[in-house]
Coordinates of C-alpha atoms in Angstrom, one line a residue:
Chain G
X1 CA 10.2 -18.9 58.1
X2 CA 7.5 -17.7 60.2
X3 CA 5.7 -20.5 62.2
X4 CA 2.3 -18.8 62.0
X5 CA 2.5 -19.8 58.2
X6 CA 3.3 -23.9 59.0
X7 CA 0.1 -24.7 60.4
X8 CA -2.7 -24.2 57.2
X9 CA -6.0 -23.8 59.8
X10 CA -4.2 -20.9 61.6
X11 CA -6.1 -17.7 61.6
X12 CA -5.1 -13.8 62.2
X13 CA -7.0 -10.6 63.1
X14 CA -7.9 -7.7 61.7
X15 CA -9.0 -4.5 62.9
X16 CA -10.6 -2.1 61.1
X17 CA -10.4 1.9 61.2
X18 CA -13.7 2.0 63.4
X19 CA -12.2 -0.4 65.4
X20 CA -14.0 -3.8 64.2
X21 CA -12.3 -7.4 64.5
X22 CA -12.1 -10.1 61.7
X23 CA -10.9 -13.2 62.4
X24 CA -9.5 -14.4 59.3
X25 CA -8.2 -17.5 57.9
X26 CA -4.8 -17.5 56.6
X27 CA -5.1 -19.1 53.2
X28 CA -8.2 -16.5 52.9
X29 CA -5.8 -13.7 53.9
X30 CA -3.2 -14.7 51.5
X31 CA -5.3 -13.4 48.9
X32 CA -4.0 -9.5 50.3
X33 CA 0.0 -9.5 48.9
X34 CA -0.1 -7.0 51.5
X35 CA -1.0 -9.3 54.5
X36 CA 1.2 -11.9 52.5
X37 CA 4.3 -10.3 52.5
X38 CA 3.5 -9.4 56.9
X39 CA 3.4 -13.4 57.2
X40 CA 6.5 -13.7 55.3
X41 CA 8.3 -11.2 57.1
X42 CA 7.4 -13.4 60.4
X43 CA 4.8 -11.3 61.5
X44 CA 3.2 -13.1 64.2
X45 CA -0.3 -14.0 64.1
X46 CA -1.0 -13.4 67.1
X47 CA -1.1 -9.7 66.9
X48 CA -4.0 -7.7 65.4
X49 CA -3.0 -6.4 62.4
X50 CA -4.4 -2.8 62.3
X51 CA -5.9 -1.7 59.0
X52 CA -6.6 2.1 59.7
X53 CA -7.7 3.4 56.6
X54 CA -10.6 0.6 56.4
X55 CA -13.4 0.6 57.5
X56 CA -15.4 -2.4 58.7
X57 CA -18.4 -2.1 56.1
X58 CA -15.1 -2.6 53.5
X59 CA -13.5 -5.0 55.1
X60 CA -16.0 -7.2 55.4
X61 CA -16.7 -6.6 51.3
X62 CA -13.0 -7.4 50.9
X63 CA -12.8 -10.3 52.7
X64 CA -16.4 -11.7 51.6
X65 CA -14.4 -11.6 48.0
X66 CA -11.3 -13.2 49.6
X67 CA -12.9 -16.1 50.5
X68 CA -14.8 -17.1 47.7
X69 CA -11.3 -16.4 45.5
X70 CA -9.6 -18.7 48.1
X71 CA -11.9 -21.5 48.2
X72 CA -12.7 -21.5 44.8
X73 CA -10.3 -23.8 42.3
X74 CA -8.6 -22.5 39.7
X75 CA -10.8 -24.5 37.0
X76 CA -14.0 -22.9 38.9
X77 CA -13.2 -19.3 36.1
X78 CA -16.8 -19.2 35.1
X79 CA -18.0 -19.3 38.7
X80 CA -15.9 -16.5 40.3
X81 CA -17.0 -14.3 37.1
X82 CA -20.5 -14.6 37.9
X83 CA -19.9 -13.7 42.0
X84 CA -17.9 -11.4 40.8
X85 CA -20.3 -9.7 38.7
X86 CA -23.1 -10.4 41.1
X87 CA -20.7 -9.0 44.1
X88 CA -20.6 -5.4 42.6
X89 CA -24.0 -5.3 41.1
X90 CA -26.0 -3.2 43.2
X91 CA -22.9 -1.5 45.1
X92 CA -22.8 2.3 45.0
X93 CA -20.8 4.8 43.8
X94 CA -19.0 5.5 47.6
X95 CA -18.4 1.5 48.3
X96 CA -16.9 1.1 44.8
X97 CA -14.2 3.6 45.6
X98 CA -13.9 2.9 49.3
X99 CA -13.1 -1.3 47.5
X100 CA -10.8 0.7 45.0
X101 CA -9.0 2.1 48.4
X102 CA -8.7 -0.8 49.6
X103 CA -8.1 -3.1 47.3
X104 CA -5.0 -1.0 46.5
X105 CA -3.7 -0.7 50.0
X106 CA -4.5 -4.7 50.8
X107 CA -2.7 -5.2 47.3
X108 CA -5.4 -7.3 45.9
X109 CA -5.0 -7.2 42.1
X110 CA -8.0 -8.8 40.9
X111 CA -10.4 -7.0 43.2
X112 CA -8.5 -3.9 42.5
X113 CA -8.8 -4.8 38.8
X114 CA -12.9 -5.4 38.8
X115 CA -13.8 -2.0 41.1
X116 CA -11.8 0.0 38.8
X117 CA -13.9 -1.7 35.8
X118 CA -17.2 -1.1 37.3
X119 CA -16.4 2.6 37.6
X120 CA -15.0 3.3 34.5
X121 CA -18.1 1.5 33.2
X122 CA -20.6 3.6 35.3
X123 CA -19.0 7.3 34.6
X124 CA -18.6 6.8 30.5
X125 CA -21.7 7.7 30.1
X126 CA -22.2 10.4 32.6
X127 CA -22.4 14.4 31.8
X128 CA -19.3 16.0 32.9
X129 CA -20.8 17.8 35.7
X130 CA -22.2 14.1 37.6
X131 CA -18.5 13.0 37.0
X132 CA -16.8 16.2 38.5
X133 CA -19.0 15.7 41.7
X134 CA -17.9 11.5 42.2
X135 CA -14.7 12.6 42.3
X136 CA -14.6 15.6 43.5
X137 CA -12.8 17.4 40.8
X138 CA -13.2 21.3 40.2
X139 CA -13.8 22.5 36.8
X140 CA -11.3 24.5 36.2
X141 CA -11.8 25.5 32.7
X142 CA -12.9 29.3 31.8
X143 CA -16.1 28.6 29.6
X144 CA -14.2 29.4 26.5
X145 CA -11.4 27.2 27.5
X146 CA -13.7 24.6 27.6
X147 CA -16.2 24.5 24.7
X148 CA -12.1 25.4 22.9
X149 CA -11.1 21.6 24.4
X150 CA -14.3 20.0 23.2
X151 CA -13.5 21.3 19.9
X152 CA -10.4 19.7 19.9
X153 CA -12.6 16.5 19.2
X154 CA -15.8 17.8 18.6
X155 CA -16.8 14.1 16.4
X156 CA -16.3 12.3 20.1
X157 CA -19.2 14.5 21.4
X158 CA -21.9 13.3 18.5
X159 CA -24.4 12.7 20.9
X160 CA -23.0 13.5 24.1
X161 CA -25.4 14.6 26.9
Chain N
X1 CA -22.0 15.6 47.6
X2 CA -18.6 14.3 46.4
X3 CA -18.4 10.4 46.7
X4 CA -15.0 10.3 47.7
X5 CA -13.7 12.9 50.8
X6 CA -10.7 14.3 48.3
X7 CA -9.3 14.2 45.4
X8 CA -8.0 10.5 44.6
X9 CA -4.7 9.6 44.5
X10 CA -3.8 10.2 41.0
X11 CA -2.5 6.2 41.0
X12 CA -5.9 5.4 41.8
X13 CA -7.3 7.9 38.9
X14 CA -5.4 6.0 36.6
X15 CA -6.3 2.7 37.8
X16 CA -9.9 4.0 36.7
X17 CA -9.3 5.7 33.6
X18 CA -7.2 3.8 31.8
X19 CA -10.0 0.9 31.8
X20 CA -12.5 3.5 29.3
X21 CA -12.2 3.4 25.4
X22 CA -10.6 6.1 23.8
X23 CA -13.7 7.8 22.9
X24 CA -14.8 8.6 26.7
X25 CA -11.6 9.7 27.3
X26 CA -11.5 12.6 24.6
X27 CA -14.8 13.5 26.1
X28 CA -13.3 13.0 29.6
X29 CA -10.5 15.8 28.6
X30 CA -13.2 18.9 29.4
X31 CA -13.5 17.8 33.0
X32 CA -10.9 19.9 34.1
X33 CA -7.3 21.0 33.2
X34 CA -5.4 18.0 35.9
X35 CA -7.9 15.7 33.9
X36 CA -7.0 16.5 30.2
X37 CA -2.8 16.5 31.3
X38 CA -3.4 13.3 32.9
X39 CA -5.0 12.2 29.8
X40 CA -2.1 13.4 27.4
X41 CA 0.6 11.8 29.7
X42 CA 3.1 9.1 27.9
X43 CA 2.8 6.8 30.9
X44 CA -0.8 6.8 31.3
X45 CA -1.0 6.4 27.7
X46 CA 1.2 3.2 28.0
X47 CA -0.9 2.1 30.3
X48 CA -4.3 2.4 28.6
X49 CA -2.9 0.7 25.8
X50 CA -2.0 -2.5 27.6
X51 CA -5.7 -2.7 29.3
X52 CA -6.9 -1.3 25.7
X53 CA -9.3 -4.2 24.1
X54 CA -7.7 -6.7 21.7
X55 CA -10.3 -6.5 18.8
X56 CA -9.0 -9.1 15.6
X57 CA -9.0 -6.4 12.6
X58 CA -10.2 -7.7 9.2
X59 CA -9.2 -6.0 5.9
X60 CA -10.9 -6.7 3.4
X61 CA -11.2 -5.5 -0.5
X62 CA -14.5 -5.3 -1.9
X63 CA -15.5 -4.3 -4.7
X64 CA -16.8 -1.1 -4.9
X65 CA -20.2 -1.1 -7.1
X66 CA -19.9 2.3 -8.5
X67 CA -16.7 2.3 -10.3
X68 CA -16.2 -1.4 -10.8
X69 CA -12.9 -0.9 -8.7
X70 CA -12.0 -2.8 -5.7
X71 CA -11.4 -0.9 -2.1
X72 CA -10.4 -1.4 0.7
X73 CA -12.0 -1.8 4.0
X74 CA -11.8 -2.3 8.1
X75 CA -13.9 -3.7 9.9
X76 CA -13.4 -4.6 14.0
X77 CA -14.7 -8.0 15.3
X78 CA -15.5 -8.1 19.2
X79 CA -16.8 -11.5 19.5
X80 CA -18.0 -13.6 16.9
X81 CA -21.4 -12.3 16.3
X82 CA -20.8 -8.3 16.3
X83 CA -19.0 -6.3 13.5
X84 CA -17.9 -2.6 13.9
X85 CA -16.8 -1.1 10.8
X86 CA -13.6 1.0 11.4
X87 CA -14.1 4.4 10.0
X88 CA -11.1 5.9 8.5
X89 CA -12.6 8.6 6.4
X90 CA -10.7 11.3 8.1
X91 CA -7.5 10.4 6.2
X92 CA -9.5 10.9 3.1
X93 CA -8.2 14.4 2.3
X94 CA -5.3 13.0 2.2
X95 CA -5.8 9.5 0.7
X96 CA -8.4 9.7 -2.3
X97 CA -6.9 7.0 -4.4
X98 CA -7.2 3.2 -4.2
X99 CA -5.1 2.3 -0.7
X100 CA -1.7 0.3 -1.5
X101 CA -0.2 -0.9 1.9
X102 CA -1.9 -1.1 5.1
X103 CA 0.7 -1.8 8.7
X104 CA -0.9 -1.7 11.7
X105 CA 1.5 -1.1 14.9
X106 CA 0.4 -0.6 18.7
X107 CA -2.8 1.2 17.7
X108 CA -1.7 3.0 14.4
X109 CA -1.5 2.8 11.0
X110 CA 0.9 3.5 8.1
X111 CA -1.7 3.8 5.0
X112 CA -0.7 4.7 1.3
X113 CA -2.0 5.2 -1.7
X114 CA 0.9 5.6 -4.9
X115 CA 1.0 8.7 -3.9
X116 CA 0.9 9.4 -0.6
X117 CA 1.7 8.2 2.7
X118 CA -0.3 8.8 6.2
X119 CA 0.5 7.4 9.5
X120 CA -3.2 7.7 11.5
X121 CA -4.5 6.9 14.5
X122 CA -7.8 5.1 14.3
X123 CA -9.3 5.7 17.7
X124 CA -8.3 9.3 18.4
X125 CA -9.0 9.9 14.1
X126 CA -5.4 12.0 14.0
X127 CA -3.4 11.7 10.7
X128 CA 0.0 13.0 9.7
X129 CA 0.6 13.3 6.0
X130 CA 4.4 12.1 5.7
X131 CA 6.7 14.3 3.9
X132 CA 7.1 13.1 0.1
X133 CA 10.6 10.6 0.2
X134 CA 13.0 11.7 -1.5
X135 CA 12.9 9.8 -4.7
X136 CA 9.9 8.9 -6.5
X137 CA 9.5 5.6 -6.8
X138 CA 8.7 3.8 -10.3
X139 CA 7.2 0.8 -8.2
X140 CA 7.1 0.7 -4.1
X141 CA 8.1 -2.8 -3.4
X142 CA 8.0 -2.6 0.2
X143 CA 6.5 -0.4 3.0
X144 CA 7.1 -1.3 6.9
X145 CA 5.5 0.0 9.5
X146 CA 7.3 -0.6 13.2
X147 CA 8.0 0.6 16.4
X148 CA 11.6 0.4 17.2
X149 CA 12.7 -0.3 20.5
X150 CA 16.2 0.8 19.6
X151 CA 15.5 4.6 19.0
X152 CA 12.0 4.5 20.4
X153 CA 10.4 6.0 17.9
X154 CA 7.5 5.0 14.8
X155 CA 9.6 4.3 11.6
X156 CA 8.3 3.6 8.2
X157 CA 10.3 2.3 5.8
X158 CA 10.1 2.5 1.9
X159 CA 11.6 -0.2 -0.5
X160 CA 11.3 1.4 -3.8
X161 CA 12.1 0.5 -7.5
X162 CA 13.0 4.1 -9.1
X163 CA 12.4 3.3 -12.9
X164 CA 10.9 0.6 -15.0
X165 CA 14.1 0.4 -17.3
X166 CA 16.9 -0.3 -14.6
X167 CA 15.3 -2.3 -12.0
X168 CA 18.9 -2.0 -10.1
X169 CA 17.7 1.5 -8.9
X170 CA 16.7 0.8 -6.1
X171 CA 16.4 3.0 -3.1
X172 CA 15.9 2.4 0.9
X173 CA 15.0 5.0 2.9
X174 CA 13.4 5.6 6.5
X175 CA 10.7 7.8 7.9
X176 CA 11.3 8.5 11.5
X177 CA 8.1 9.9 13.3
X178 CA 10.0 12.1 15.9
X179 CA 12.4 13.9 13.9
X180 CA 9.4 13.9 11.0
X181 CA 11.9 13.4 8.2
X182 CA 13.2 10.6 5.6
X183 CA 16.6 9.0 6.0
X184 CA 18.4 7.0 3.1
X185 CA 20.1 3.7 4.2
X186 CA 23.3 2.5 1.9
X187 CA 22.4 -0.9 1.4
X188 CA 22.6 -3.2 -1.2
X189 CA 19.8 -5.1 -2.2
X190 CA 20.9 -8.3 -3.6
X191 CA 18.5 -9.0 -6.6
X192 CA 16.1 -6.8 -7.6
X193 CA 13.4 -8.4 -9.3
X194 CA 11.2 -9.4 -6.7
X195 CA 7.9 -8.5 -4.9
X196 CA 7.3 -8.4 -1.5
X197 CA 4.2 -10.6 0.0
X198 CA 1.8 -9.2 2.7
X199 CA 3.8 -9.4 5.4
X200 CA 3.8 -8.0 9.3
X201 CA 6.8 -6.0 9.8
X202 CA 8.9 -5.7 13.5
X203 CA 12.1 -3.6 14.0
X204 CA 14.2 -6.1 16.1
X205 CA 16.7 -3.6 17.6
X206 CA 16.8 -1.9 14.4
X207 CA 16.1 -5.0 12.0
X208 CA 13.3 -4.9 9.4
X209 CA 12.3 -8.8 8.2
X210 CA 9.2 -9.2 5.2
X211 CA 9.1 -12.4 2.7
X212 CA 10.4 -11.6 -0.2
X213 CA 9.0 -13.9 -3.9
X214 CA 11.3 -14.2 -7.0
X215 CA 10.7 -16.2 -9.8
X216 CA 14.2 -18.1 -9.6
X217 CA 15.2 -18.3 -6.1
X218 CA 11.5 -18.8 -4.8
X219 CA 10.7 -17.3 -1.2
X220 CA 13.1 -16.0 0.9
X221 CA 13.6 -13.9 4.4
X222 CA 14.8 -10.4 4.0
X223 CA 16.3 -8.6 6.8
X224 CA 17.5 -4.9 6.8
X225 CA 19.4 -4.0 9.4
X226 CA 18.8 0.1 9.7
X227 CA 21.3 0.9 12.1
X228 CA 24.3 -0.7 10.3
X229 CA 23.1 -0.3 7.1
X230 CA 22.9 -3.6 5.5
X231 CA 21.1 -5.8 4.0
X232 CA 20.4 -10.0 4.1
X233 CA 18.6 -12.3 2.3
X234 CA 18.5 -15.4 3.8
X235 CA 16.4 -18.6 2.7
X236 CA 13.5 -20.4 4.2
X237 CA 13.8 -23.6 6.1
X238 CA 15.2 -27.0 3.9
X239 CA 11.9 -28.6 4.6
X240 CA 9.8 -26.3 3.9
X241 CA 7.0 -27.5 1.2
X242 CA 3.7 -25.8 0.6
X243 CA 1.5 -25.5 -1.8
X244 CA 1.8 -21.5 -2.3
X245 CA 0.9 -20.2 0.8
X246 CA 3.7 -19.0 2.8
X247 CA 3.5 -16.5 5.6
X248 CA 5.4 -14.6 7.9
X249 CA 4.0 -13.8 11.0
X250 CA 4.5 -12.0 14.7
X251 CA 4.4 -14.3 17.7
X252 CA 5.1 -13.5 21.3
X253 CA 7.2 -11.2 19.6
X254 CA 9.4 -13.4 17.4
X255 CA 8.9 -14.0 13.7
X256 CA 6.6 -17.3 12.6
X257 CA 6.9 -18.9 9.2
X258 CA 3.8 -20.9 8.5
X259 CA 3.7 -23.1 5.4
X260 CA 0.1 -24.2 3.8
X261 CA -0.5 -28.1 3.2
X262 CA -3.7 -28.8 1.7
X263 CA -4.3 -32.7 0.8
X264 CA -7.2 -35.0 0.3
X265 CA -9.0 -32.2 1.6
X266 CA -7.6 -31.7 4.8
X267 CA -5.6 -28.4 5.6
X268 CA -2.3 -27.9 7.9
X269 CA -0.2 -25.4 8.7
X270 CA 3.4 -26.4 9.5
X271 CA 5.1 -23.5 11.6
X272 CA 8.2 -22.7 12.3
X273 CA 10.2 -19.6 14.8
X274 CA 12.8 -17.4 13.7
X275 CA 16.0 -17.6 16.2
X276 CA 18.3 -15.3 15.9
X277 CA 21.0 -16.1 17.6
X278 CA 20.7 -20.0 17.1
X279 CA 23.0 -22.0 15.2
X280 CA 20.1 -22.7 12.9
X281 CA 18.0 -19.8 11.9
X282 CA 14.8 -21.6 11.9
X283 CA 13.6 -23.8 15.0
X284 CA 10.9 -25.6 16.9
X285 CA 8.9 -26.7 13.7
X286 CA 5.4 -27.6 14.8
X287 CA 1.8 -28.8 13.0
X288 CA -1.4 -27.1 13.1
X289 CA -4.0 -29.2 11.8
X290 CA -4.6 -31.4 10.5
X291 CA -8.0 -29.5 10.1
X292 CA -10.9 -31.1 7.7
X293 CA -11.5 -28.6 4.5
X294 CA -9.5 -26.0 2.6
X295 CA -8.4 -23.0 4.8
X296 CA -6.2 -20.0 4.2
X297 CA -4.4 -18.8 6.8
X298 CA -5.3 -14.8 7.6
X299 CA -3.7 -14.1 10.9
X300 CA -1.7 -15.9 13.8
X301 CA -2.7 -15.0 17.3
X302 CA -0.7 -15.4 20.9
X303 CA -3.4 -17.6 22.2
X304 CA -3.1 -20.6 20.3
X305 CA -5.2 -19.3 18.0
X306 CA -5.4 -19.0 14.3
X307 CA -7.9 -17.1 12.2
X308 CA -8.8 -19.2 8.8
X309 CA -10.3 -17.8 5.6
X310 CA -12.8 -20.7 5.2
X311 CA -12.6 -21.7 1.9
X312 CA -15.2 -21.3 -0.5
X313 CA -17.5 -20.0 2.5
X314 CA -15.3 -16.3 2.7
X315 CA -16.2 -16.6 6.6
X316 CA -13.4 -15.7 9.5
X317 CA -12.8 -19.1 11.3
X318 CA -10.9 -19.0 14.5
X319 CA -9.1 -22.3 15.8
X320 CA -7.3 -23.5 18.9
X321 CA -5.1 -25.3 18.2
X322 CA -4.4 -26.9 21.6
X323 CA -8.3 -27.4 22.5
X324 CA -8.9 -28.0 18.6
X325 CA -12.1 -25.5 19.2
X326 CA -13.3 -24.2 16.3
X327 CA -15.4 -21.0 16.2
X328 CA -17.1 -19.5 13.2
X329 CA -17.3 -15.6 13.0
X330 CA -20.1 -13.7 11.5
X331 CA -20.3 -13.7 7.7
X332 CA -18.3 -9.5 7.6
X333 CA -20.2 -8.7 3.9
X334 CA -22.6 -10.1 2.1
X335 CA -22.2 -8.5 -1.2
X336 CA -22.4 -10.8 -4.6
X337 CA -19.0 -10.4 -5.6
X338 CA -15.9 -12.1 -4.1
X339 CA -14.7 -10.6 -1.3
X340 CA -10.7 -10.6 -0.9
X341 CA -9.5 -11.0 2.9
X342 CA -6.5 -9.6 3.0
X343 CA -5.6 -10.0 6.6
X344 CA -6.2 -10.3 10.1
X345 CA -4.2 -8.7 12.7
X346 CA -4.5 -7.8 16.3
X347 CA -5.4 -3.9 17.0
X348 CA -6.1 -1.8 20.6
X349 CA -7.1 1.4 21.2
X350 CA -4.7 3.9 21.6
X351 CA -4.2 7.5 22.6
X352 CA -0.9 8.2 21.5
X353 CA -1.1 11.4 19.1
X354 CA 0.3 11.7 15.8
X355 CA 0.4 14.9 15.3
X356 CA 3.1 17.2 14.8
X357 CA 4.4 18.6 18.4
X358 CA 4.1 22.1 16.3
X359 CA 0.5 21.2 15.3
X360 CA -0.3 20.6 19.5
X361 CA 1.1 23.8 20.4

């Protein structure tokens, strides 16, 4: 067993892609299964642990969510679903994805789980053309190809922008 | 400009999509070709169903006003003040009589009328008109819907009685969704003369169970075994006393017996689990209730939860029965007649398609 994991107060660094320190605590860290599974694997605390695909804007967003899911108690459910809410509320299309990155390389399911949510909520309603530019997809369709596709299910379209 | 620098991983598409109702997603096919093969792939088709909402699905026969007849009708409750009705029109062409069985399984549903039999799909509004069975049946006495894990694939299968004269002609056979055909099973069925109750139907490894009713020997378990063939009637629990109302019903994936007790006007439901490999069949008997007022049981959820018929109110009740909340649902129709609730049962969204692979291509 690691002895960075014995003492509960004991906190670890993190450095972000632009080169930004956190100083985290380690129960708050724990919340990552990523950063978990470095403690368990007696990863000293005393190194900076690099996060290169992060940037510090994120990071701080990730670990402003860490926190509150770490210090909250379990019988607190009603309280973490409003900060959640209230956490991605006015956040834009590029942090949402950059806290979908993240959230998937930290391994931190329930972060992972509302980011995902809020942008599957935003595009549902979005013509196709806003949704190919946020993710960058090419329409690859001829234009018979695709009014062909549509007709596939044209009754899902009723209304459709 | 594009929010994100490059394409995303196509984990992290998934992560995304799968978390949009079915709907959006048929839409969502046009975006581009990766967009509508991602759409159509088995495992992110598996996956949207798991995140897919759990609505509670009330069926319900009301009489229709017109013809005097009664007809059957879905109707989707969110929460307990919203009420979607579930539009299943599209399988008219093929269903324009009165509806006779109704299964729901992992999104679909095996629909019939005496005639016909369609297994659609709700969300994506895709039907397949089976093949006619071989036989024609003189009375169906029992149609199962089921996904079995065995031969992962959608089976139906059809209990039928083949003439009113000789009720011993009796016929078994099995729809299999990927081969698209019927199968007869050589089994005998013990006695004849019997009906089968509303009843959820799983395929254990290949094992059909539904509650059987005859007149002499009462209720009773009947379990068809489709891989070997045969056939087993076994009997309910020694202790089990109602006052009618017996059900079968799916729990954490194990069969639930639940036996009515109404008295000084107080309602319980005593329940007991199917084991299958115990020594005793039936274990771990339990009480619901005792709940004041008449109920009837309509469905049995994971969650500690039951939905309740309220008696002489014709309102969906849920109760949980470890916080003993109780939770009244919005009044579904408010016609002058009686309304029959048939049943409750859990549905999600799905995409999987039911169409013939020679009908995609």
């Amino acid at each position: 067993m690691a002895s960075s994991i014995e003492n509960n107060n004991e906190k670890l660094t993190l450095k972000s892609s632009d080169g930004e320190e956190f100083l985290v605590e380690k129960h708050v860290a724990l919340q990552s299964t990523l950063l978990q599974n470095m403690l368990d694997s007696d990863c000293s605390s005393a190194d900076v642990i690099p996060l290169p695909k992060i940037d510090a804007r994120t990071l701080a967003l990730v670990l402003g969510y860490c926190k509150k899911h770490a210090d909250a108690s379990s019988s607190k459910q009603g309280e973490l679903n409003s900060f959640d809410s209230e956490f991605l509320k006015d956040m834009d299309m590029g942090a949402l994805f950059n806290l979908v990155l993240a959230a998937n390389f930290m391994e931190i399911k329930g972060l992972l789980d509302i980011a995902a949510q809020k942008i599957a909520d935003t595009i549902k309603d979005k013509p196709h053309q806003e949704v190919r530019e946020i993710f960058h997809v090419e329409n690859d369709y001829t234009p018979e190809e695709e009014a062909a596709v549509r007709e596939e299910n044209r009754w899902a379209f009723e209304g459709f922008p | 400009m594009a929010i994100v620098d490059e394409e995303l991983p196509q984990e992290l598409l998934m992560e995304i999509l799968s978390r949009l109702p079915v709907k959006s997603l048929l839409q969502l096919k046009s975006v581009s070709k990766s967009w509508y093969v991602l759409i159509q792939n088995p495992s992110f088709i598996s996956l949207h169903h798991t995140r897919a909402r759990l609505y509670y699905c009330a069926s319900i026969y009301v009489r229709n006003l017109n013809n005097n007849n009664f007809q059957r009708s879905m109707y989707l409750l969110p929460d307990q003040t919203s009420i979607e009705h579930l539009d299943l029109s599209f399988t008219r062409p093929h269903l324009d009589k009165e509806l006779f069985g109704m299964k729901s399984c992992n999104g679909l549903m095996c629909l019939s009328t005496d005639s016909n039999i369609v297994i659609c799909n709700p969300a994506t509004r895709e039907c397949r008109l089976l093949p006619q069975p071989p036989y024609h049946a003189w009375r169906t006495n029992y149609l199962g819907f089921a996904f079995d894990s065995k031969t992962s694939d959608y089976k139906v299968v059809r209990l039928a009685t083949l003439s009113e004269t000789t009720l011993v002609d009796h016929k078994i056979q099995i729809y299999g969704m990927s081969a698209d055909s019927w199968k007869e099973i050589v089994a005998t069925v013990p006695n004849h003369d019997f009906t089968v109750r509303q009843s959820p139907c799983k395929s254990f490894d290949g094992v059909f169970y539904w509650l059987s009713y005859n007149p002499s020997t009462r209720h009773a378990i009947d379990a068809l075994n489709t891989v070997e063939g045969s056939f087993e009637r076994r009997s309910l629990p020694a202790d089990v006393s109602s006052d009618g109302q017996i059900n079968l019903y799916l729990l954490n994936d194990s069969l639930a017996l639940i036996g009515r007790k109404c008295h000084n006007r107080e309602t319980r439901f005593d329940v007991w689990l199917m084991d299958e490999f115990g020594v005793e069949f039936w274990t771990k008997k339990y009480t619901i209730g005792p709940l004041l007022g008449r109920y009837s049981l309509l469905g049995f959820w994971p969650i500690s939860e039951v939905l309740l018929d309220g008696f002489e109110k014709g309102k969906i009740v849920s109760y949980n029965h470890s916080t003993h909340y109780i939770e009244e649902y919005k009044q579904i129709c408010d016609l002058p007649e009686p309304n029959l609730m048939t049943q409750v049962f859990p549905y999600s969204e799905s995409l999987l398609s039911v169409k013939r692979p020679v009908d995609l291509a």
